[in-house]
C-alpha cells in the first residue's frame, strides 16, 4: 500500500579502503486482509538495486549492487479516528520493515536506492489503471565524501482520514545531520512491474527520470481528491491538511529533499 526507503551512513570500512558502509531500511505497508497475507506476504526478504548517478540524472544509470534485506520487524497500524468517522472493524494494515548493511565504493556522483513492485489496489479512485501500475521506491545517497543520513518520518503514516471533514497530519521528519528539509507533494512513480509480472528482476540499468502514474481526469498531485477536494503541505515542516469530499481509496505521494549549504544532497 506504500512505503519509503531510508539509509544511515556508517563510515569507511577501514581507513584508506575507499569502501563505505550504509545501513538501508525499507518500510512498507501491507493490507493484511489480502488473500496473500500469511502465504506470500509479508515476504521473508526482498532485494533492492543500488545504482550510481547524480541527484537528478537523465538517462541510464548502471547498477552497482543488489542488496537482499531480511524482514526485521512488523507491527499492526492502529487506527486513531474520531468517533464520528466509521471505517468498519475489518480494516487491517501492517507496517513491515526490512533492513541490511551494504558496502559501496567511493563515488563522486552518489547512489540511488531502488525498489519496484506491483500492484496498487485496484479500487484506487484517483488513478486510471491502479491494478496494473507498479510502485517505485527511491532514495538518493549523495557523493560518498558527503557524510549524510536520510531524514526519517517521526510518526507512522495515517492510512485513513474522514471524508467530508478537514484532517490535519503532523507528517514530519527529523534529520540527525540538521539539514534543511523541504517537503512537497509529488506525482507518484509507476514502475515497470505489472499485474502479469509483479516482481521483475532488478535491471542492470535504470532509466531516469522514472515513469509516472496516470491520473484520472480532475485529479493531480496537488488535488489528489479531485477539484472539490483540498490538500496542503507546509514545505518547511511537513504539516499537512486534507479534505476528501468522497469516501474511497486515493494515492498521495510526499517527497523530502535535503539541502546543506544550499546544495541538494538527499531525496526520500
PDB file of C-alpha atoms in Angstrom:
ATOM      1  CA  UNK A   1       0.000   0.000   0.000  1.00  0.00           C
ATOM      2  CA  UNK A   2       3.045   2.293   0.204  1.00  0.00           C
ATOM      3  CA  UNK A   3       6.341   2.777   1.994  1.00  0.00           C
ATOM      4  CA  UNK A   4       9.709   4.508   1.925  1.00  0.00           C
ATOM      5  CA  UNK A   5      13.438   3.823   1.726  1.00  0.00           C
ATOM      6  CA  UNK A   6      15.965   5.404   4.121  1.00  0.00           C
ATOM      7  CA  UNK A   7      19.671   4.972   4.850  1.00  0.00           C
ATOM      8  CA  UNK A   8      22.227   5.630   7.576  1.00  0.00           C
ATOM      9  CA  UNK A   9      25.888   6.446   6.898  1.00  0.00           C
ATOM     10  CA  UNK A  10      28.186   4.155   8.915  1.00  0.00           C
ATOM     11  CA  UNK A  11      31.584   5.302   7.587  1.00  0.00           C
ATOM     12  CA  UNK A  12      34.592   3.899   5.772  1.00  0.00           C
ATOM     13  CA  UNK A  13      35.030   0.163   6.362  1.00  0.00           C
ATOM     14  CA  UNK A  14      38.670   0.799   7.326  1.00  0.00           C
ATOM     15  CA  UNK A  15      40.991   3.788   6.693  1.00  0.00           C
ATOM     16  CA  UNK A  16      42.162   4.065   3.094  1.00  0.00           C
ATOM     17  CA  UNK A  17      39.834   1.362   1.754  1.00  0.00           C
ATOM     18  CA  UNK A  18      37.621   3.762  -0.253  1.00  0.00           C
ATOM     19  CA  UNK A  19      34.754   1.415   0.625  1.00  0.00           C
ATOM     20  CA  UNK A  20      31.901   2.919   2.631  1.00  0.00           C
ATOM     21  CA  UNK A  21      29.143   1.235   4.605  1.00  0.00           C
ATOM     22  CA  UNK A  22      25.464   2.179   4.819  1.00  0.00           C
ATOM     23  CA  UNK A  23      22.531   0.690   6.696  1.00  0.00           C
ATOM     24  CA  UNK A  24      19.438   0.648   4.493  1.00  0.00           C
ATOM     25  CA  UNK A  25      15.873   0.391   5.802  1.00  0.00           C
ATOM     26  CA  UNK A  26      12.711  -0.183   3.803  1.00  0.00           C
ATOM     27  CA  UNK A  27       9.326   0.250   5.481  1.00  0.00           C
ATOM     28  CA  UNK A  28       6.279  -0.924   3.592  1.00  0.00           C
ATOM     29  CA  UNK A  29       2.579  -1.089   4.399  1.00  0.00           C
ATOM     30  CA  UNK A  30       0.598  -4.215   3.619  1.00  0.00           C
ATOM     31  CA  UNK A  31      -3.118  -4.982   3.632  1.00  0.00           C
ATOM     32  CA  UNK A  32      -3.398  -7.969   5.955  1.00  0.00           C
ATOM     33  CA  UNK A  33      -6.895  -8.706   4.614  1.00  0.00           C
ATOM     34  CA  UNK A  34      -5.210  -9.635   1.341  1.00  0.00           C
ATOM     35  CA  UNK A  35      -5.674 -13.279   0.270  1.00  0.00           C
ATOM     36  CA  UNK A  36      -1.868 -13.458   0.096  1.00  0.00           C
ATOM     37  CA  UNK A  37      -1.341 -12.426   3.728  1.00  0.00           C
ATOM     38  CA  UNK A  38       0.382 -15.238   5.582  1.00  0.00           C
ATOM     39  CA  UNK A  39       1.305 -17.074   2.384  1.00  0.00           C
ATOM     40  CA  UNK A  40       3.072 -14.653   0.025  1.00  0.00           C
ATOM     41  CA  UNK A  41       3.194 -11.671   2.377  1.00  0.00           C
ATOM     42  CA  UNK A  42       4.988 -10.490   4.333  1.00  0.00           C
ATOM     43  CA  UNK A  43       7.987 -11.780   2.407  1.00  0.00           C
ATOM     44  CA  UNK A  44      10.902 -13.198   4.414  1.00  0.00           C
ATOM     45  CA  UNK A  45      13.276 -10.962   2.446  1.00  0.00           C
ATOM     46  CA  UNK A  46      13.339  -8.638  -0.541  1.00  0.00           C
ATOM     47  CA  UNK A  47      16.034  -7.174  -2.770  1.00  0.00           C
ATOM     48  CA  UNK A  48      16.699  -3.589  -3.822  1.00  0.00           C
ATOM     49  CA  UNK A  49      19.040  -2.306  -6.513  1.00  0.00           C
ATOM     50  CA  UNK A  50      21.713   0.335  -5.962  1.00  0.00           C
ATOM     51  CA  UNK A  51      22.580   2.463  -8.999  1.00  0.00           C
ATOM     52  CA  UNK A  52      25.284   5.097  -9.424  1.00  0.00           C
ATOM     53  CA  UNK A  53      24.211   8.554 -10.536  1.00  0.00           C
ATOM     54  CA  UNK A  54      23.710  12.200  -9.609  1.00  0.00           C
ATOM     55  CA  UNK A  55      20.704  13.624  -7.743  1.00  0.00           C
ATOM     56  CA  UNK A  56      18.681  14.474 -10.863  1.00  0.00           C
ATOM     57  CA  UNK A  57      20.068  12.303 -13.647  1.00  0.00           C
ATOM     58  CA  UNK A  58      18.745  11.858 -17.168  1.00  0.00           C
ATOM     59  CA  UNK A  59      19.397   8.558 -18.937  1.00  0.00           C
ATOM     60  CA  UNK A  60      20.549   5.131 -17.850  1.00  0.00           C
ATOM     61  CA  UNK A  61      22.261   4.537 -14.502  1.00  0.00           C
ATOM     62  CA  UNK A  62      24.442   1.432 -14.029  1.00  0.00           C
ATOM     63  CA  UNK A  63      23.743  -0.991 -11.229  1.00  0.00           C
ATOM     64  CA  UNK A  64      26.453  -1.120  -8.571  1.00  0.00           C
ATOM     65  CA  UNK A  65      24.963  -3.720  -6.230  1.00  0.00           C
ATOM     66  CA  UNK A  66      21.936  -5.774  -5.252  1.00  0.00           C
ATOM     67  CA  UNK A  67      21.118  -5.722  -1.548  1.00  0.00           C
ATOM     68  CA  UNK A  68      18.978  -8.512  -0.111  1.00  0.00           C
ATOM     69  CA  UNK A  69      17.232  -7.337   3.037  1.00  0.00           C
ATOM     70  CA  UNK A  70      15.671  -9.733   5.589  1.00  0.00           C
ATOM     71  CA  UNK A  71      12.446  -8.912   7.382  1.00  0.00           C
ATOM     72  CA  UNK A  72      13.427  -7.277  10.672  1.00  0.00           C
ATOM     73  CA  UNK A  73      10.155  -6.120  12.274  1.00  0.00           C
ATOM     74  CA  UNK A  74       6.402  -5.825  11.790  1.00  0.00           C
ATOM     75  CA  UNK A  75       3.552  -4.217  13.701  1.00  0.00           C
ATOM     76  CA  UNK A  76      -0.130  -3.574  13.144  1.00  0.00           C
ATOM     77  CA  UNK A  77      -1.107   0.011  12.332  1.00  0.00           C
ATOM     78  CA  UNK A  78      -3.701   1.192  14.812  1.00  0.00           C
ATOM     79  CA  UNK A  79      -6.497   3.447  13.575  1.00  0.00           C
ATOM     80  CA  UNK A  80      -6.877   6.693  15.536  1.00  0.00           C
ATOM     81  CA  UNK A  81     -10.026   8.236  14.130  1.00  0.00           C
ATOM     82  CA  UNK A  82     -12.737  10.270  15.795  1.00  0.00           C
ATOM     83  CA  UNK A  83     -15.897   8.519  16.978  1.00  0.00           C
ATOM     84  CA  UNK A  84     -17.836  10.164  14.165  1.00  0.00           C
ATOM     85  CA  UNK A  85     -15.696   8.572  11.449  1.00  0.00           C
ATOM     86  CA  UNK A  86     -16.531   4.896  10.957  1.00  0.00           C
ATOM     87  CA  UNK A  87     -14.231   2.624   8.959  1.00  0.00           C
ATOM     88  CA  UNK A  88     -15.539  -0.801   9.974  1.00  0.00           C
ATOM     89  CA  UNK A  89     -13.914  -3.437  12.159  1.00  0.00           C
ATOM     90  CA  UNK A  90     -12.262  -5.434   9.390  1.00  0.00           C
ATOM     91  CA  UNK A  91      -9.559  -2.939   8.392  1.00  0.00           C
ATOM     92  CA  UNK A  92      -6.095  -4.445   8.857  1.00  0.00           C
ATOM     93  CA  UNK A  93      -2.760  -2.873   7.861  1.00  0.00           C
ATOM     94  CA  UNK A  94       0.760  -3.859   8.923  1.00  0.00           C
ATOM     95  CA  UNK A  95       3.966  -1.852   8.826  1.00  0.00           C
ATOM     96  CA  UNK A  96       6.694  -4.278   7.763  1.00  0.00           C
ATOM     97  CA  UNK A  97      10.376  -3.363   7.996  1.00  0.00           C
ATOM     98  CA  UNK A  98      13.389  -4.735   6.123  1.00  0.00           C
ATOM     99  CA  UNK A  99      16.973  -3.805   6.986  1.00  0.00           C
ATOM    100  CA  UNK A 100      20.534  -4.648   5.916  1.00  0.00           C
ATOM    101  CA  UNK A 101      24.010  -3.125   5.551  1.00  0.00           C
ATOM    102  CA  UNK A 102      25.856  -2.637   2.270  1.00  0.00           C
ATOM    103  CA  UNK A 103      29.430  -1.634   1.342  1.00  0.00           C
ATOM    104  CA  UNK A 104      29.774   0.721  -1.624  1.00  0.00           C
ATOM    105  CA  UNK A 105      32.885   2.064  -3.382  1.00  0.00           C
ATOM    106  CA  UNK A 106      33.774   5.749  -3.320  1.00  0.00           C
ATOM    107  CA  UNK A 107      31.555   7.652  -5.751  1.00  0.00           C
ATOM    108  CA  UNK A 108      31.671  11.299  -6.807  1.00  0.00           C
ATOM    109  CA  UNK A 109      28.104  11.048  -8.202  1.00  0.00           C
ATOM    110  CA  UNK A 110      26.165   9.267  -5.478  1.00  0.00           C
ATOM    111  CA  UNK A 111      23.799   6.317  -5.474  1.00  0.00           C
ATOM    112  CA  UNK A 112      20.094   5.694  -5.981  1.00  0.00           C
ATOM    113  CA  UNK A 113      18.340   3.041  -3.906  1.00  0.00           C
ATOM    114  CA  UNK A 114      15.587   1.450  -5.995  1.00  0.00           C
ATOM    115  CA  UNK A 115      12.747  -0.980  -5.366  1.00  0.00           C
ATOM    116  CA  UNK A 116       9.934  -1.751  -7.793  1.00  0.00           C
ATOM    117  CA  UNK A 117       6.798  -3.779  -7.073  1.00  0.00           C
ATOM    118  CA  UNK A 118       3.296  -4.279  -8.462  1.00  0.00           C
ATOM    119  CA  UNK A 119       0.477  -3.739  -7.929  1.00  0.00           C
ATOM    120  CA  UNK A 120      -1.518  -0.945  -6.391  1.00  0.00           C
ATOM    121  CA  UNK A 121      -5.019  -1.555  -5.044  1.00  0.00           C
ATOM    122  CA  UNK A 122      -7.422  -1.944  -7.954  1.00  0.00           C
ATOM    123  CA  UNK A 123     -10.059   0.215  -6.253  1.00  0.00           C
ATOM    124  CA  UNK A 124      -7.991   3.413  -6.137  1.00  0.00           C
ATOM    125  CA  UNK A 125     -10.124   6.299  -7.390  1.00  0.00           C
ATOM    126  CA  UNK A 126      -7.625   8.952  -8.486  1.00  0.00           C
ATOM    127  CA  UNK A 127      -5.544   6.721 -10.802  1.00  0.00           C
ATOM    128  CA  UNK A 128      -6.721   5.383 -14.150  1.00  0.00           C
ATOM    129  CA  UNK A 129      -5.361   1.800 -14.078  1.00  0.00           C
ATOM    130  CA  UNK A 130      -4.121   1.257 -10.499  1.00  0.00           C
ATOM    131  CA  UNK A 131      -4.465  -2.531 -10.567  1.00  0.00           C
ATOM    132  CA  UNK A 132      -1.812  -2.734 -13.282  1.00  0.00           C
ATOM    133  CA  UNK A 133       0.537   0.023 -12.081  1.00  0.00           C
ATOM    134  CA  UNK A 134       3.614  -0.700 -10.020  1.00  0.00           C
ATOM    135  CA  UNK A 135       5.315   1.387  -7.366  1.00  0.00           C
ATOM    136  CA  UNK A 136       8.899   2.641  -7.370  1.00  0.00           C
ATOM    137  CA  UNK A 137      10.514   3.482  -4.039  1.00  0.00           C
ATOM    138  CA  UNK A 138      13.630   5.619  -4.368  1.00  0.00           C
ATOM    139  CA  UNK A 139      16.166   7.337  -2.131  1.00  0.00           C
ATOM    140  CA  UNK A 140      19.276   9.234  -3.166  1.00  0.00           C
ATOM    141  CA  UNK A 141      22.652   8.987  -1.370  1.00  0.00           C
ATOM    142  CA  UNK A 142      24.949  11.949  -2.147  1.00  0.00           C
ATOM    143  CA  UNK A 143      28.596  11.597  -3.253  1.00  0.00           C
ATOM    144  CA  UNK A 144      30.383   9.413  -0.734  1.00  0.00           C
ATOM    145  CA  UNK A 145      32.516  12.127   0.825  1.00  0.00           C
ATOM    146  CA  UNK A 146      29.324  13.952   1.832  1.00  0.00           C
ATOM    147  CA  UNK A 147      28.520  12.087   5.017  1.00  0.00           C
ATOM    148  CA  UNK A 148      24.743  12.016   5.159  1.00  0.00           C
ATOM    149  CA  UNK A 149      21.830  10.219   6.775  1.00  0.00           C
ATOM    150  CA  UNK A 150      18.390  10.391   5.213  1.00  0.00           C
ATOM    151  CA  UNK A 151      15.545  12.023   7.141  1.00  0.00           C
ATOM    152  CA  UNK A 152      13.207   9.682   8.982  1.00  0.00           C
ATOM    153  CA  UNK A 153       9.452  10.192   9.327  1.00  0.00           C
ATOM    154  CA  UNK A 154       8.788  10.561  13.031  1.00  0.00           C
ATOM    155  CA  UNK A 155       5.293   9.027  13.023  1.00  0.00           C
ATOM    156  CA  UNK A 156       3.673   6.038  11.416  1.00  0.00           C
ATOM    157  CA  UNK A 157       1.658   7.178   8.353  1.00  0.00           C
ATOM    158  CA  UNK A 158      -2.051   7.722   8.866  1.00  0.00           C
ATOM    159  CA  UNK A 159      -3.862   5.370   6.469  1.00  0.00           C
ATOM    160  CA  UNK A 160      -7.359   6.829   6.953  1.00  0.00           C
ATOM    161  CA  UNK A 161      -8.866  10.311   7.107  1.00  0.00           C
ATOM    162  CA  UNK A 162     -12.540  11.239   7.393  1.00  0.00           C
ATOM    163  CA  UNK A 163     -14.483  12.114   4.238  1.00  0.00           C
ATOM    164  CA  UNK A 164     -16.310  15.439   4.318  1.00  0.00           C
ATOM    165  CA  UNK A 165     -14.027  16.854   7.007  1.00  0.00           C
ATOM    166  CA  UNK A 166     -10.617  18.535   7.105  1.00  0.00           C
ATOM    167  CA  UNK A 167      -7.942  16.395   8.730  1.00  0.00           C
ATOM    168  CA  UNK A 168      -4.555  17.712   9.828  1.00  0.00           C
ATOM    169  CA  UNK A 169      -1.485  15.471   9.976  1.00  0.00           C
ATOM    170  CA  UNK A 170       1.874  16.244  11.567  1.00  0.00           C
ATOM    171  CA  UNK A 171       3.590  14.239   8.793  1.00  0.00           C
ATOM    172  CA  UNK A 172       7.007  15.481   9.848  1.00  0.00           C
ATOM    173  CA  UNK A 173      10.512  14.018   9.703  1.00  0.00           C
ATOM    174  CA  UNK A 174      13.718  14.566  11.619  1.00  0.00           C
ATOM    175  CA  UNK A 175      17.275  14.720  10.303  1.00  0.00           C
ATOM    176  CA  UNK A 176      20.195  13.838  12.555  1.00  0.00           C
ATOM    177  CA  UNK A 177      22.540  15.960  10.413  1.00  0.00           C
ATOM    178  CA  UNK A 178      20.479  19.114  10.867  1.00  0.00           C
ATOM    179  CA  UNK A 179      19.985  19.594   7.122  1.00  0.00           C
ATOM    180  CA  UNK A 180      17.272  21.822   5.696  1.00  0.00           C
ATOM    181  CA  UNK A 181      14.279  19.671   4.735  1.00  0.00           C
ATOM    182  CA  UNK A 182      11.793  20.669   2.041  1.00  0.00           C
ATOM    183  CA  UNK A 183       8.514  18.745   1.815  1.00  0.00           C
ATOM    184  CA  UNK A 184       6.276  18.595  -1.253  1.00  0.00           C
ATOM    185  CA  UNK A 185       3.538  16.580  -2.933  1.00  0.00           C
ATOM    186  CA  UNK A 186       4.905  14.751  -5.967  1.00  0.00           C
ATOM    187  CA  UNK A 187       3.498  12.768  -8.883  1.00  0.00           C
ATOM    188  CA  UNK A 188       3.799   9.075  -7.858  1.00  0.00           C
ATOM    189  CA  UNK A 189       6.131   6.803  -9.814  1.00  0.00           C
ATOM    190  CA  UNK A 190       4.896   3.936 -11.975  1.00  0.00           C
ATOM    191  CA  UNK A 191       7.463   1.150 -12.217  1.00  0.00           C
ATOM    192  CA  UNK A 192       7.905  -1.458 -14.961  1.00  0.00           C
ATOM    193  CA  UNK A 193       6.291  -4.135 -12.777  1.00  0.00           C
ATOM    194  CA  UNK A 194       2.782  -5.107 -13.885  1.00  0.00           C
ATOM    195  CA  UNK A 195      -0.020  -7.455 -12.920  1.00  0.00           C
ATOM    196  CA  UNK A 196       1.434 -10.049 -15.263  1.00  0.00           C
ATOM    197  CA  UNK A 197       4.968  -9.569 -13.915  1.00  0.00           C
ATOM    198  CA  UNK A 198       4.633  -8.181 -10.366  1.00  0.00           C
ATOM    199  CA  UNK A 199       8.272  -8.636  -9.342  1.00  0.00           C
ATOM    200  CA  UNK A 200      10.592  -8.377 -12.350  1.00  0.00           C
ATOM    201  CA  UNK A 201      14.338  -8.929 -11.855  1.00  0.00           C
ATOM    202  CA  UNK A 202      16.276  -5.834 -10.859  1.00  0.00           C
ATOM    203  CA  UNK A 203      17.506  -4.299 -14.112  1.00  0.00           C
ATOM    204  CA  UNK A 204      21.183  -3.883 -14.989  1.00  0.00           C
ATOM    205  CA  UNK A 205      20.432  -0.210 -15.617  1.00  0.00           C
ATOM    206  CA  UNK A 206      17.539   2.051 -14.671  1.00  0.00           C
ATOM    207  CA  UNK A 207      16.312   4.885 -16.864  1.00  0.00           C
ATOM    208  CA  UNK A 208      15.662   8.214 -15.205  1.00  0.00           C
ATOM    209  CA  UNK A 209      13.547  10.201 -14.739  1.00  0.00           C
ATOM    210  CA  UNK A 210      11.110   7.454 -13.749  1.00  0.00           C
ATOM    211  CA  UNK A 211       7.755   6.885 -15.441  1.00  0.00           C
ATOM    212  CA  UNK A 212       4.737   8.361 -13.663  1.00  0.00           C
ATOM    213  CA  UNK A 213       1.275   7.015 -12.896  1.00  0.00           C
ATOM    214  CA  UNK A 214      -1.690   8.217 -14.951  1.00  0.00           C
ATOM    215  CA  UNK A 215      -4.251  10.245 -13.007  1.00  0.00           C
ATOM    216  CA  UNK A 216      -7.941  10.112 -13.766  1.00  0.00           C
ATOM    217  CA  UNK A 217      -9.395  13.352 -15.145  1.00  0.00           C
ATOM    218  CA  UNK A 218      -9.701  16.051 -12.499  1.00  0.00           C
ATOM    219  CA  UNK A 219      -7.012  14.593 -10.208  1.00  0.00           C
ATOM    220  CA  UNK A 220      -3.341  15.514  -9.894  1.00  0.00           C
ATOM    221  CA  UNK A 221      -0.583  15.623  -7.280  1.00  0.00           C
ATOM    222  CA  UNK A 222      -1.893  18.895  -5.778  1.00  0.00           C
ATOM    223  CA  UNK A 223      -5.549  17.835  -5.998  1.00  0.00           C
ATOM    224  CA  UNK A 224      -5.362  14.131  -5.140  1.00  0.00           C
ATOM    225  CA  UNK A 225      -9.044  14.150  -4.047  1.00  0.00           C
ATOM    226  CA  UNK A 226     -10.272  15.947  -7.152  1.00  0.00           C
ATOM    227  CA  UNK A 227     -11.250  19.575  -7.864  1.00  0.00           C
ATOM    228  CA  UNK A 228     -13.713  19.749  -4.947  1.00  0.00           C
ATOM    229  CA  UNK A 229     -11.143  18.332  -2.515  1.00  0.00           C
ATOM    230  CA  UNK A 230      -8.267  20.040  -0.783  1.00  0.00           C
ATOM    231  CA  UNK A 231      -4.671  19.125   0.062  1.00  0.00           C
ATOM    232  CA  UNK A 232      -1.997  21.333   1.618  1.00  0.00           C
ATOM    233  CA  UNK A 233       1.543  20.666   2.806  1.00  0.00           C
ATOM    234  CA  UNK A 234       3.869  23.049   4.623  1.00  0.00           C
ATOM    235  CA  UNK A 235       7.171  22.918   2.744  1.00  0.00           C
ATOM    236  CA  UNK A 236       9.219  23.631   5.866  1.00  0.00           C
ATOM    237  CA  UNK A 237       7.591  21.316   8.416  1.00  0.00           C
ATOM    238  CA  UNK A 238       5.653  18.660   6.518  1.00  0.00           C
ATOM    239  CA  UNK A 239       2.441  19.576   8.359  1.00  0.00           C
ATOM    240  CA  UNK A 240      -0.416  18.752   6.014  1.00  0.00           C
ATOM    241  CA  UNK A 241      -4.175  19.154   5.719  1.00  0.00           C
ATOM    242  CA  UNK A 242      -6.592  17.090   3.657  1.00  0.00           C
ATOM    243  CA  UNK A 243     -10.262  17.426   2.744  1.00  0.00           C
ATOM    244  CA  UNK A 244     -11.591  14.462   0.738  1.00  0.00           C
ATOM    245  CA  UNK A 245     -15.201  15.111  -0.268  1.00  0.00           C
ATOM    246  CA  UNK A 246     -15.857  11.433  -1.003  1.00  0.00           C
ATOM    247  CA  UNK A 247     -15.060   8.079   0.545  1.00  0.00           C
ATOM    248  CA  UNK A 248     -12.678   5.875  -1.373  1.00  0.00           C
ATOM    249  CA  UNK A 249      -9.056   4.913  -1.869  1.00  0.00           C
ATOM    250  CA  UNK A 250      -6.589   7.580  -3.038  1.00  0.00           C
ATOM    251  CA  UNK A 251      -2.845   7.801  -3.643  1.00  0.00           C
ATOM    252  CA  UNK A 252      -0.831  10.710  -2.203  1.00  0.00           C
ATOM    253  CA  UNK A 253       2.973  10.887  -2.511  1.00  0.00           C
ATOM    254  CA  UNK A 254       5.230  13.076  -0.344  1.00  0.00           C
ATOM    255  CA  UNK A 255       8.892  13.776  -1.150  1.00  0.00           C
ATOM    256  CA  UNK A 256      11.575  15.207   1.136  1.00  0.00           C
ATOM    257  CA  UNK A 257      14.606  16.975  -0.291  1.00  0.00           C
ATOM    258  CA  UNK A 258      17.628  17.668   1.916  1.00  0.00           C
ATOM    259  CA  UNK A 259      19.785  20.743   1.455  1.00  0.00           C
ATOM    260  CA  UNK A 260      23.148  21.517   3.056  1.00  0.00           C
ATOM    261  CA  UNK A 261      24.893  24.812   2.321  1.00  0.00           C
ATOM    262  CA  UNK A 262      22.237  25.412  -0.352  1.00  0.00           C
ATOM    263  CA  UNK A 263      23.183  22.187  -2.152  1.00  0.00           C
ATOM    264  CA  UNK A 264      20.743  19.315  -2.746  1.00  0.00           C
ATOM    265  CA  UNK A 265      22.262  16.273  -1.034  1.00  0.00           C
ATOM    266  CA  UNK A 266      19.432  13.834  -0.487  1.00  0.00           C
ATOM    267  CA  UNK A 267      15.972  12.778  -1.709  1.00  0.00           C
ATOM    268  CA  UNK A 268      13.499  10.496   0.052  1.00  0.00           C
TER     269      UNK A 268
END
